[in-house]
Coordinates of C-alpha atoms in Angstrom, one line a residue:
X239 CA -53.5 13.8 81.6
X240 CA -54.7 16.9 83.3
X241 CA -58.4 17.5 83.4
X242 CA -59.3 20.2 80.8
X243 CA -56.1 20.0 79.0
X244 CA -56.8 17.4 76.7
X245 CA -59.9 19.0 75.4
X246 CA -58.5 22.5 75.1
X247 CA -58.3 24.0 71.5
X248 CA -55.3 26.0 72.4
X249 CA -52.9 23.2 72.1
X250 CA -52.3 20.3 69.6
X251 CA -51.7 16.7 70.2
X252 CA -47.8 17.5 70.6
X253 CA -48.9 20.0 73.3
X254 CA -47.7 23.0 71.1
X255 CA -49.5 26.2 71.3
X256 CA -52.1 26.9 68.5
X257 CA -52.0 29.8 66.3
X258 CA -55.4 31.0 68.3
X259 CA -53.7 30.9 71.6
X260 CA -50.9 32.9 70.2
X261 CA -53.4 35.7 68.6
X262 CA -55.0 35.3 72.1
X263 CA -51.8 36.1 74.1
X264 CA -50.3 38.7 71.8
X265 CA -52.0 41.9 73.1
X266 CA -50.6 40.9 76.5
X267 CA -47.0 40.1 75.6
X268 CA -45.4 43.7 75.9
X269 CA -47.3 44.7 79.1
X270 CA -46.6 41.4 80.9
X271 CA -42.9 41.8 79.7
X272 CA -43.0 45.2 81.2
X273 CA -44.6 44.5 84.5
X274 CA -42.0 41.3 84.9
X275 CA -39.2 43.3 84.2
X276 CA -40.1 46.1 86.6
X277 CA -40.9 43.5 89.5
X278 CA -37.4 41.9 88.7
X279 CA -36.0 45.2 88.7
X280 CA -37.4 46.1 92.0
X281 CA -36.4 42.7 93.6
X282 CA -33.0 43.0 92.3
X283 CA -32.7 46.6 93.6
X284 CA -33.8 45.8 97.3
X285 CA -31.3 42.9 97.2
X286 CA -28.3 45.1 96.1
X287 CA -29.4 47.7 98.6
X288 CA -29.7 45.4 101.5
X289 CA -26.4 43.8 100.7
X290 CA -24.8 47.4 100.7
X291 CA -26.4 48.4 103.8
X292 CA -25.3 45.4 106.0
X293 CA -21.8 45.4 104.5
X294 CA -21.1 48.8 105.7
X295 CA -21.8 48.0 109.4
X296 CA -18.8 47.3 111.5
X297 CA -20.7 45.7 114.6
X298 CA -17.9 47.6 116.9
X299 CA -20.9 48.4 119.0
X300 CA -21.6 44.8 119.9
X301 CA -20.4 43.1 123.0
X302 CA -18.8 39.7 122.7
X303 CA -18.9 37.4 125.8
X304 CA -15.7 36.2 127.0
X305 CA -15.4 32.5 126.3
X306 CA -16.6 30.0 128.8
X307 CA -14.1 28.6 131.2
X308 CA -13.0 25.0 130.8
X309 CA -13.1 22.8 134.1
X310 CA -9.9 21.0 134.3
X311 CA -9.7 17.2 133.7
X312 CA -8.3 15.0 136.1

């Protein structure tokens, strides 16, 4: 068992949250959900923007070297 976890009054013997822990977390529930949603939205927005910008690149200006010539086998 992790140190300190067994003697905690916030969890019962079956590791369920106690009413005290639920009361202690209640004021932060909405704020944490709001911040989590904002961070997730930002990350998804950056991902979508990056995929769209990269998808528009034509790569016409990139010079592709010719295939190396293979020596003849005798």
